[in-house]
Amino acid sequence: MGWWGSSSNGDGSSQNDAIGKLDPSLREFLDKESTVEYTPKPPSPTPKEPILSAPPDPIPSPPKTEESKPKVPRESLFPDGRYAHLWKNYEPLSSIEARGKSDQERLSDVVEAYNDRRASVGRVASENCALEVLAVQDCYKSGSYMKKMMLCRDENRAQNRCLEMQAKFLKALGYLNMNNRSPADDEKIQMHADKLYRQMLQQEKMIEQAKKEGLPVPEFQSVISKENLSAAMKGNPLESKEIFLESSGADVPEDTWKGVPAKTRKNYEKSIEKLSPIEREIEKKALEGEIAATRAYSKNVEGAFVEERIHRLKRKEEGKATIGDTIKTWWGW
């Protein structure tokens, strides 16, 4: 019965099921003749529905930290950081030019920057006095015959006073300081100076009106008090509450007069005695700002001289001294 053994190479499960259905006597005979031992297969268990286990809690992903935006210089048109790789090795033109300048050129730059800053005070003051300038022009063009005969004296007087007081307010607010301020900061100082000047004119107008009506003359807080200066810098409305004028007066600090000859100080104090109390205090604040700017300028010039001397000594050690270095050594520089 070799055919039985060869046929057993098929599907074992279907063969065993067929043997189980045979007659018991026939199955016993086949068991004796067959070399393959038959082992009845137990019935396969009925498949049970899988138990659905609860899904595991999702593991919270670590919070994504925002990548710091790459920094780009001010010259870039995209401050959000685009094309930062193109600006990686960027160097401003000013630093490149400064690296190739001589000591004399660096000193000249310091002097020119200070002179330009002083000249810009008059230009900014004229911008703040645009209304007064237009009033003078209108007077000459379409003013009355009497005003033209008087050469528009009132309008010119108002213009000159505006230019003078605006310049003093700019100095009092520190416009002369040669710090690395942005143009926006300079415009803020210009705006605050004009605001303080208009406040002063309003106070003077109220005083004149009180005199005409025979009322007690009001005494206002100084327009350049700490409260008004801080309010002007913050953009808040200025205060004009009445107080005793003597309480707002403040002398120039002694540190400001350090290094100033006594004769110069005495002449200055005499010159401001003729001014009104409001103008006198403005003049003092303007003097403080001007002296502070001059001292900062002196430090910059001194630093330029020290740097030039270091470079000169270095050239001398290397045997590359120039004729100018020799002459400066003779003069004791």
mmCIF file of C-alpha atoms in Angstrom:
data_model
loop_
_atom_site.group_PDB
_atom_site.id
_atom_site.type_symbol
_atom_site.label_atom_id
_atom_site.label_comp_id
_atom_site.label_asym_id
_atom_site.label_seq_id
_atom_site.Cartn_x
_atom_site.Cartn_y
_atom_site.Cartn_z
ATOM 1 C CA MET A 1 0.000 0.000 0.000
ATOM 2 C CA GLY A 2 2.671 2.420 -1.035
ATOM 3 C CA TRP A 3 0.087 4.658 -2.609
ATOM 4 C CA TRP A 4 -1.215 5.477 0.835
ATOM 5 C CA GLY A 5 2.109 6.738 2.007
ATOM 6 C CA SER A 6 2.646 8.766 -1.166
ATOM 7 C CA SER A 7 -0.783 10.256 -0.952
ATOM 8 C CA SER A 8 -0.085 11.363 2.581
ATOM 9 C CA ASN A 9 2.226 14.062 1.235
ATOM 10 C CA GLY A 10 -0.827 16.192 0.423
ATOM 11 C CA ASP A 11 -2.845 18.250 2.719
ATOM 12 C CA GLY A 12 -2.628 16.458 6.090
ATOM 13 C CA SER A 13 -5.649 18.106 7.621
ATOM 14 C CA SER A 14 -8.054 17.153 4.794
ATOM 15 C CA GLN A 15 -6.687 13.523 4.776
ATOM 16 C CA ASN A 16 -7.221 13.011 8.478
ATOM 17 C CA ASP A 17 -10.758 14.323 8.230
ATOM 18 C CA ALA A 18 -11.535 11.839 5.445
ATOM 19 C CA ILE A 19 -10.166 8.897 7.498
ATOM 20 C CA GLY A 20 -12.290 9.869 10.438
ATOM 21 C CA LYS A 21 -15.430 9.443 8.305
ATOM 22 C CA LEU A 22 -14.599 5.848 7.218
ATOM 23 C CA ASP A 23 -16.270 2.715 8.583
ATOM 24 C CA PRO A 24 -14.561 1.507 11.779
ATOM 25 C CA SER A 25 -13.746 -1.947 10.329
ATOM 26 C CA LEU A 26 -12.299 -0.434 7.171
ATOM 27 C CA ARG A 27 -10.310 2.029 9.141
ATOM 28 C CA GLU A 28 -8.880 -0.790 11.300
ATOM 29 C CA PHE A 29 -7.824 -2.669 8.171
ATOM 30 C CA LEU A 30 -6.179 0.385 6.724
ATOM 31 C CA ASP A 31 -4.355 0.985 9.968
ATOM 32 C CA LYS A 32 -2.871 -2.466 9.864
ATOM 33 C CA GLU A 33 -1.784 -2.232 6.226
ATOM 34 C CA SER A 34 -0.550 1.378 6.300
ATOM 35 C CA THR A 35 2.912 2.252 7.508
ATOM 36 C CA VAL A 36 1.763 5.716 8.527
ATOM 37 C CA GLU A 37 0.381 5.856 11.992
ATOM 38 C CA TYR A 38 -2.817 7.796 12.219
ATOM 39 C CA THR A 39 -3.367 10.057 15.183
ATOM 40 C CA PRO A 40 -6.792 11.560 15.382
ATOM 41 C CA LYS A 41 -6.653 15.327 15.442
ATOM 42 C CA PRO A 42 -8.592 16.998 18.162
ATOM 43 C CA PRO A 43 -11.211 19.413 16.925
ATOM 44 C CA SER A 44 -9.893 22.899 16.553
ATOM 45 C CA PRO A 45 -11.348 25.315 19.052
ATOM 46 C CA THR A 46 -13.861 27.746 17.741
ATOM 47 C CA PRO A 47 -12.267 31.126 17.288
ATOM 48 C CA LYS A 48 -13.275 33.557 19.948
ATOM 49 C CA GLU A 49 -13.721 37.244 19.384
ATOM 50 C CA PRO A 50 -10.519 39.036 20.276
ATOM 51 C CA ILE A 51 -10.691 41.073 23.405
ATOM 52 C CA LEU A 52 -10.108 44.680 22.461
ATOM 53 C CA SER A 53 -7.654 46.117 24.899
ATOM 54 C CA ALA A 54 -7.771 49.795 25.656
ATOM 55 C CA PRO A 55 -5.310 51.729 23.532
ATOM 56 C CA PRO A 56 -2.283 52.920 25.468
ATOM 57 C CA ASP A 57 -2.200 56.500 26.478
ATOM 58 C CA PRO A 58 -0.385 58.548 23.870
ATOM 59 C CA ILE A 59 3.042 59.579 24.991
ATOM 60 C CA PRO A 60 3.142 63.345 25.016
ATOM 61 C CA SER A 61 5.699 64.584 22.573
ATOM 62 C CA PRO A 62 8.215 67.038 23.938
ATOM 63 C CA PRO A 63 7.230 70.625 23.237
ATOM 64 C CA LYS A 64 8.879 72.008 20.178
ATOM 65 C CA THR A 65 11.050 74.897 21.061
ATOM 66 C CA GLU A 66 10.954 77.669 18.546
ATOM 67 C CA GLU A 67 14.191 77.928 16.772
ATOM 68 C CA SER A 68 15.791 81.233 17.375
ATOM 69 C CA LYS A 69 15.524 83.325 14.294
ATOM 70 C CA PRO A 70 18.873 83.998 12.753
ATOM 71 C CA LYS A 71 20.008 87.507 13.256
ATOM 72 C CA VAL A 72 20.410 89.733 10.256
ATOM 73 C CA PRO A 73 21.922 93.220 10.115
ATOM 74 C CA ARG A 74 19.862 96.359 9.747
ATOM 75 C CA GLU A 75 20.739 96.560 6.056
ATOM 76 C CA SER A 76 18.644 93.474 5.333
ATOM 77 C CA LEU A 77 15.184 94.020 3.863
ATOM 78 C CA PHE A 78 13.888 90.922 5.671
ATOM 79 C CA PRO A 79 14.183 91.349 9.461
ATOM 80 C CA ASP A 80 12.411 88.013 9.999
ATOM 81 C CA GLY A 81 15.694 86.180 9.315
ATOM 82 C CA ARG A 82 15.312 85.154 5.707
ATOM 83 C CA TYR A 83 18.513 84.850 3.715
ATOM 84 C CA ALA A 84 20.499 84.974 6.953
ATOM 85 C CA HIS A 85 23.121 82.677 5.454
ATOM 86 C CA LEU A 86 23.860 85.350 2.866
ATOM 87 C CA TRP A 87 24.491 87.910 5.613
ATOM 88 C CA LYS A 88 26.646 85.592 7.717
ATOM 89 C CA ASN A 89 29.959 87.127 6.703
ATOM 90 C CA TYR A 90 28.595 90.612 6.088
ATOM 91 C CA GLU A 91 30.637 93.530 7.373
ATOM 92 C CA PRO A 92 29.268 97.075 7.269
ATOM 93 C CA LEU A 93 30.927 99.503 4.920
ATOM 94 C CA SER A 94 31.641 101.916 7.776
ATOM 95 C CA SER A 95 33.761 99.339 9.623
ATOM 96 C CA ILE A 96 35.663 98.502 6.439
ATOM 97 C CA GLU A 97 36.383 102.174 5.817
ATOM 98 C CA ALA A 98 37.366 102.745 9.459
ATOM 99 C CA ARG A 99 39.846 99.887 9.276
ATOM 100 C CA GLY A 100 41.674 101.558 6.415
ATOM 101 C CA LYS A 101 41.732 105.069 7.902
ATOM 102 C CA SER A 102 44.804 106.678 9.319
ATOM 103 C CA ASP A 103 45.036 108.129 12.820
ATOM 104 C CA GLN A 104 44.665 111.643 11.475
ATOM 105 C CA GLU A 105 41.511 110.687 9.585
ATOM 106 C CA ARG A 106 39.987 109.115 12.711
ATOM 107 C CA LEU A 107 40.649 112.287 14.684
ATOM 108 C CA SER A 108 39.170 114.351 11.878
ATOM 109 C CA ASP A 109 36.018 112.200 11.957
ATOM 110 C CA VAL A 110 35.539 112.919 15.669
ATOM 111 C CA VAL A 111 35.862 116.673 15.118
ATOM 112 C CA GLU A 112 33.535 116.652 12.115
ATOM 113 C CA ALA A 113 30.909 114.616 13.969
ATOM 114 C CA TYR A 114 30.874 117.137 16.827
ATOM 115 C CA ASN A 115 30.680 120.131 14.474
ATOM 116 C CA ASP A 116 27.895 118.504 12.484
ATOM 117 C CA ARG A 117 25.960 117.819 15.668
ATOM 118 C CA ARG A 118 26.229 121.450 16.762
ATOM 119 C CA ALA A 119 25.178 122.656 13.315
ATOM 120 C CA SER A 120 22.201 120.304 13.298
ATOM 121 C CA VAL A 121 20.812 122.032 16.406
ATOM 122 C CA GLY A 122 20.061 125.154 14.361
ATOM 123 C CA ARG A 123 18.567 123.119 11.522
ATOM 124 C CA VAL A 124 16.283 121.161 13.839
ATOM 125 C CA ALA A 125 15.244 124.347 15.652
ATOM 126 C CA SER A 126 14.272 125.947 12.321
ATOM 127 C CA GLU A 127 12.130 122.901 11.523
ATOM 128 C CA ASN A 128 10.296 123.274 14.822
ATOM 129 C CA CYS A 129 9.784 126.992 14.113
ATOM 130 C CA ALA A 130 8.226 126.422 10.700
ATOM 131 C CA LEU A 131 5.053 128.287 11.704
ATOM 132 C CA GLU A 132 7.008 131.356 12.781
ATOM 133 C CA VAL A 133 9.063 131.288 9.578
ATOM 134 C CA LEU A 134 5.901 131.118 7.469
ATOM 135 C CA ALA A 135 4.424 134.006 9.450
ATOM 136 C CA VAL A 136 7.405 136.185 8.538
ATOM 137 C CA GLN A 137 7.137 135.265 4.866
ATOM 138 C CA ASP A 138 3.396 135.951 4.806
ATOM 139 C CA CYS A 139 3.991 139.297 6.474
ATOM 140 C CA TYR A 140 6.414 140.386 3.749
ATOM 141 C CA LYS A 141 4.155 139.107 0.970
ATOM 142 C CA SER A 142 0.652 140.035 2.067
ATOM 143 C CA GLY A 143 1.079 142.002 5.289
ATOM 144 C CA SER A 144 -0.263 145.466 5.919
ATOM 145 C CA TYR A 145 1.624 148.548 4.824
ATOM 146 C CA MET A 146 2.412 149.466 8.421
ATOM 147 C CA LYS A 147 3.909 146.030 9.143
ATOM 148 C CA LYS A 148 6.065 146.223 6.046
ATOM 149 C CA MET A 149 7.255 149.666 7.089
ATOM 150 C CA MET A 150 8.220 148.174 10.465
ATOM 151 C CA LEU A 151 9.928 145.253 8.647
ATOM 152 C CA CYS A 152 7.532 142.795 10.304
ATOM 153 C CA ARG A 153 9.133 143.436 13.663
ATOM 154 C CA ASP A 154 6.726 141.349 15.744
ATOM 155 C CA GLU A 155 6.915 138.340 13.423
ATOM 156 C CA ASN A 156 10.712 138.487 13.244
ATOM 157 C CA ARG A 157 10.936 138.805 17.007
ATOM 158 C CA ALA A 158 8.739 135.733 17.480
ATOM 159 C CA GLN A 159 10.820 133.790 14.959
ATOM 160 C CA ASN A 160 14.149 134.709 16.557
ATOM 161 C CA ARG A 161 12.878 133.854 20.025
ATOM 162 C CA CYS A 162 11.536 130.530 18.787
ATOM 163 C CA LEU A 163 14.860 129.611 17.196
ATOM 164 C CA GLU A 164 16.773 130.581 20.328
ATOM 165 C CA MET A 165 14.521 128.789 22.798
ATOM 166 C CA GLN A 166 14.145 125.673 20.648
ATOM 167 C CA ALA A 167 17.935 125.376 20.500
ATOM 168 C CA LYS A 168 18.119 125.660 24.283
ATOM 169 C CA PHE A 169 15.457 122.999 24.765
ATOM 170 C CA LEU A 170 17.325 120.677 22.404
ATOM 171 C CA LYS A 171 20.534 121.147 24.378
ATOM 172 C CA ALA A 172 18.703 120.612 27.677
ATOM 173 C CA LEU A 173 17.277 117.316 26.370
ATOM 174 C CA GLY A 174 20.744 116.063 25.396
ATOM 175 C CA TYR A 175 20.576 116.493 21.625
ATOM 176 C CA LEU A 176 24.271 117.421 21.505
ATOM 177 C CA ASN A 177 25.383 114.088 22.930
ATOM 178 C CA MET A 178 27.181 112.087 20.256
ATOM 179 C CA ASN A 179 25.858 108.722 21.363
ATOM 180 C CA ASN A 180 24.960 106.090 18.801
ATOM 181 C CA ARG A 181 21.343 107.172 18.621
ATOM 182 C CA SER A 182 19.042 106.164 15.829
ATOM 183 C CA PRO A 183 17.323 108.809 13.660
ATOM 184 C CA ALA A 184 14.056 107.884 15.380
ATOM 185 C CA ASP A 185 15.508 108.884 18.772
ATOM 186 C CA ASP A 186 16.686 112.211 17.360
ATOM 187 C CA GLU A 187 13.190 112.870 16.044
ATOM 188 C CA LYS A 188 11.731 112.114 19.476
ATOM 189 C CA ILE A 189 14.028 114.671 21.104
ATOM 190 C CA GLN A 190 13.073 117.198 18.417
ATOM 191 C CA MET A 191 9.370 116.589 19.021
ATOM 192 C CA HIS A 192 9.729 116.855 22.814
ATOM 193 C CA ALA A 193 11.648 120.137 22.519
ATOM 194 C CA ASP A 194 8.847 121.650 20.445
ATOM 195 C CA LYS A 195 6.245 120.362 22.903
ATOM 196 C CA LEU A 196 8.035 122.006 25.834
ATOM 197 C CA TYR A 197 8.353 125.299 23.960
ATOM 198 C CA ARG A 198 4.647 125.387 23.118
ATOM 199 C CA GLN A 199 3.872 124.697 26.762
ATOM 200 C CA MET A 200 6.035 127.657 27.778
ATOM 201 C CA LEU A 201 4.201 129.945 25.331
ATOM 202 C CA GLN A 202 0.879 128.807 26.756
ATOM 203 C CA GLN A 203 1.980 129.642 30.288
ATOM 204 C CA GLU A 204 3.210 133.081 29.223
ATOM 205 C CA LYS A 205 -0.095 133.766 27.475
ATOM 206 C CA MET A 206 -2.053 132.904 30.619
ATOM 207 C CA ILE A 207 0.172 135.193 32.692
ATOM 208 C CA GLU A 208 -0.357 138.116 30.295
ATOM 209 C CA GLN A 209 -4.102 137.535 30.267
ATOM 210 C CA ALA A 210 -4.193 137.564 34.072
ATOM 211 C CA LYS A 211 -2.314 140.879 34.127
ATOM 212 C CA LYS A 212 -4.754 142.459 31.653
ATOM 213 C CA GLU A 213 -7.769 141.332 33.668
ATOM 214 C CA GLY A 214 -6.231 142.457 36.955
ATOM 215 C CA LEU A 215 -6.165 138.953 38.384
ATOM 216 C CA PRO A 216 -3.374 137.484 40.518
ATOM 217 C CA VAL A 217 -0.468 136.440 38.351
ATOM 218 C CA PRO A 218 -0.266 132.626 38.309
ATOM 219 C CA GLU A 219 3.075 130.997 38.932
ATOM 220 C CA PHE A 220 3.468 127.752 37.035
ATOM 221 C CA GLN A 221 5.721 124.784 37.424
ATOM 222 C CA SER A 222 8.861 124.972 35.343
ATOM 223 C CA VAL A 223 8.426 123.540 31.849
ATOM 224 C CA ILE A 224 11.704 121.671 32.219
ATOM 225 C CA SER A 225 10.975 120.157 35.604
ATOM 226 C CA LYS A 226 11.573 116.458 36.075
ATOM 227 C CA GLU A 227 7.854 115.744 35.839
ATOM 228 C CA ASN A 228 7.429 117.597 32.550
ATOM 229 C CA LEU A 229 10.613 116.191 31.056
ATOM 230 C CA SER A 230 9.582 112.631 31.850
ATOM 231 C CA ALA A 231 6.056 113.288 30.563
ATOM 232 C CA ALA A 232 7.425 114.732 27.335
ATOM 233 C CA MET A 233 9.741 111.775 26.771
ATOM 234 C CA LYS A 234 6.822 109.378 27.350
ATOM 235 C CA GLY A 235 4.473 111.318 25.092
ATOM 236 C CA ASN A 236 2.058 112.211 27.920
ATOM 237 C CA PRO A 237 0.372 115.638 28.206
ATOM 238 C CA LEU A 238 2.419 118.152 30.125
ATOM 239 C CA GLU A 239 1.331 119.468 33.490
ATOM 240 C CA SER A 240 0.683 123.168 34.009
ATOM 241 C CA LYS A 241 -0.368 123.192 37.642
ATOM 242 C CA GLU A 242 0.326 126.318 39.614
ATOM 243 C CA ILE A 243 3.042 126.163 42.240
ATOM 244 C CA PHE A 244 5.492 128.583 43.745
ATOM 245 C CA LEU A 245 8.158 129.327 41.204
ATOM 246 C CA GLU A 246 10.926 129.335 43.791
ATOM 247 C CA SER A 247 10.293 125.671 44.561
ATOM 248 C CA SER A 248 11.062 124.664 40.973
ATOM 249 C CA GLY A 249 14.242 126.678 40.606
ATOM 250 C CA ALA A 250 17.444 124.740 40.522
ATOM 251 C CA ASP A 251 20.978 126.008 40.338
ATOM 252 C CA VAL A 252 23.569 124.499 38.075
ATOM 253 C CA PRO A 253 25.270 121.595 39.906
ATOM 254 C CA GLU A 254 28.797 122.252 41.099
ATOM 255 C CA ASP A 255 30.098 119.318 39.064
ATOM 256 C CA THR A 256 29.078 121.177 35.919
ATOM 257 C CA TRP A 257 31.392 124.065 36.764
ATOM 258 C CA LYS A 258 34.351 121.777 37.363
ATOM 259 C CA GLY A 259 37.294 123.073 35.345
ATOM 260 C CA VAL A 260 35.524 126.317 34.369
ATOM 261 C CA PRO A 261 37.354 129.517 35.391
ATOM 262 C CA ALA A 262 35.704 131.543 38.139
ATOM 263 C CA LYS A 263 35.648 134.662 35.958
ATOM 264 C CA THR A 264 33.720 132.854 33.228
ATOM 265 C CA ARG A 265 31.223 131.577 35.751
ATOM 266 C CA LYS A 266 30.717 135.051 37.217
ATOM 267 C CA ASN A 267 30.123 136.600 33.797
ATOM 268 C CA TYR A 268 27.624 133.900 32.955
ATOM 269 C CA GLU A 269 25.640 134.438 36.147
ATOM 270 C CA LYS A 270 25.464 138.154 35.405
ATOM 271 C CA SER A 271 24.225 137.539 31.878
ATOM 272 C CA ILE A 272 21.259 135.428 32.998
ATOM 273 C CA GLU A 273 20.104 137.849 35.693
ATOM 274 C CA LYS A 274 18.244 139.876 33.047
ATOM 275 C CA LEU A 275 16.203 136.868 31.940
ATOM 276 C CA SER A 276 12.802 135.897 33.279
ATOM 277 C CA PRO A 277 12.693 133.084 35.860
ATOM 278 C CA ILE A 278 11.451 130.591 33.255
ATOM 279 C CA GLU A 279 14.088 131.526 30.692
ATOM 280 C CA ARG A 280 16.784 131.561 33.371
ATOM 281 C CA GLU A 281 16.115 127.963 34.333
ATOM 282 C CA ILE A 282 15.982 126.882 30.693
ATOM 283 C CA GLU A 283 19.326 128.569 30.145
ATOM 284 C CA LYS A 284 20.817 126.646 33.062
ATOM 285 C CA LYS A 285 19.562 123.314 31.760
ATOM 286 C CA ALA A 286 20.886 124.128 28.296
ATOM 287 C CA LEU A 287 24.268 124.948 29.797
ATOM 288 C CA GLU A 288 24.354 121.606 31.603
ATOM 289 C CA GLY A 289 23.617 119.744 28.380
ATOM 290 C CA GLU A 290 26.199 121.710 26.408
ATOM 291 C CA ILE A 291 28.955 121.197 28.972
ATOM 292 C CA ALA A 292 28.167 117.475 29.209
ATOM 293 C CA ALA A 293 28.392 117.169 25.417
ATOM 294 C CA THR A 294 31.662 119.108 25.350
ATOM 295 C CA ARG A 295 33.200 116.844 27.971
ATOM 296 C CA ALA A 296 32.117 113.748 26.069
ATOM 297 C CA TYR A 297 33.671 115.236 22.944
ATOM 298 C CA SER A 298 36.903 115.909 24.840
ATOM 299 C CA LYS A 299 37.030 112.266 25.938
ATOM 300 C CA ASN A 300 36.602 111.114 22.348
ATOM 301 C CA VAL A 301 39.416 113.393 21.189
ATOM 302 C CA GLU A 302 41.615 112.226 24.044
ATOM 303 C CA GLY A 303 40.925 108.607 23.139
ATOM 304 C CA ALA A 304 41.865 109.313 19.523
ATOM 305 C CA PHE A 305 45.164 110.874 20.647
ATOM 306 C CA VAL A 306 45.946 107.906 22.898
ATOM 307 C CA GLU A 307 45.249 105.462 20.084
ATOM 308 C CA GLU A 308 47.424 107.489 17.726
ATOM 309 C CA ARG A 309 50.277 107.495 20.237
ATOM 310 C CA ILE A 310 50.060 103.703 20.654
ATOM 311 C CA HIS A 311 50.247 103.210 16.900
ATOM 312 C CA ARG A 312 53.181 105.621 16.667
ATOM 313 C CA LEU A 313 55.158 103.776 19.361
ATOM 314 C CA LYS A 314 54.394 100.474 17.663
ATOM 315 C CA ARG A 315 55.736 101.770 14.352
ATOM 316 C CA LYS A 316 58.840 103.005 16.131
ATOM 317 C CA GLU A 317 59.500 99.572 17.664
ATOM 318 C CA GLU A 318 59.109 97.944 14.262
ATOM 319 C CA GLY A 319 61.483 100.444 12.659
ATOM 320 C CA LYS A 320 58.732 101.931 10.459
ATOM 321 C CA ALA A 321 58.556 105.390 12.024
ATOM 322 C CA THR A 322 57.672 108.199 9.646
ATOM 323 C CA ILE A 323 58.882 111.780 9.520
ATOM 324 C CA GLY A 324 55.640 112.895 11.131
ATOM 325 C CA ASP A 325 56.235 110.496 14.029
ATOM 326 C CA THR A 326 59.674 112.003 14.575
ATOM 327 C CA ILE A 327 58.346 115.556 14.533
ATOM 328 C CA LYS A 328 55.602 114.674 17.019
ATOM 329 C CA THR A 329 58.222 113.125 19.294
ATOM 330 C CA TRP A 330 60.211 116.374 19.206
ATOM 331 C CA TRP A 331 57.105 118.297 20.211
ATOM 332 C CA GLY A 332 56.545 115.928 23.135
ATOM 333 C CA TRP A 333 53.373 114.253 21.831
#
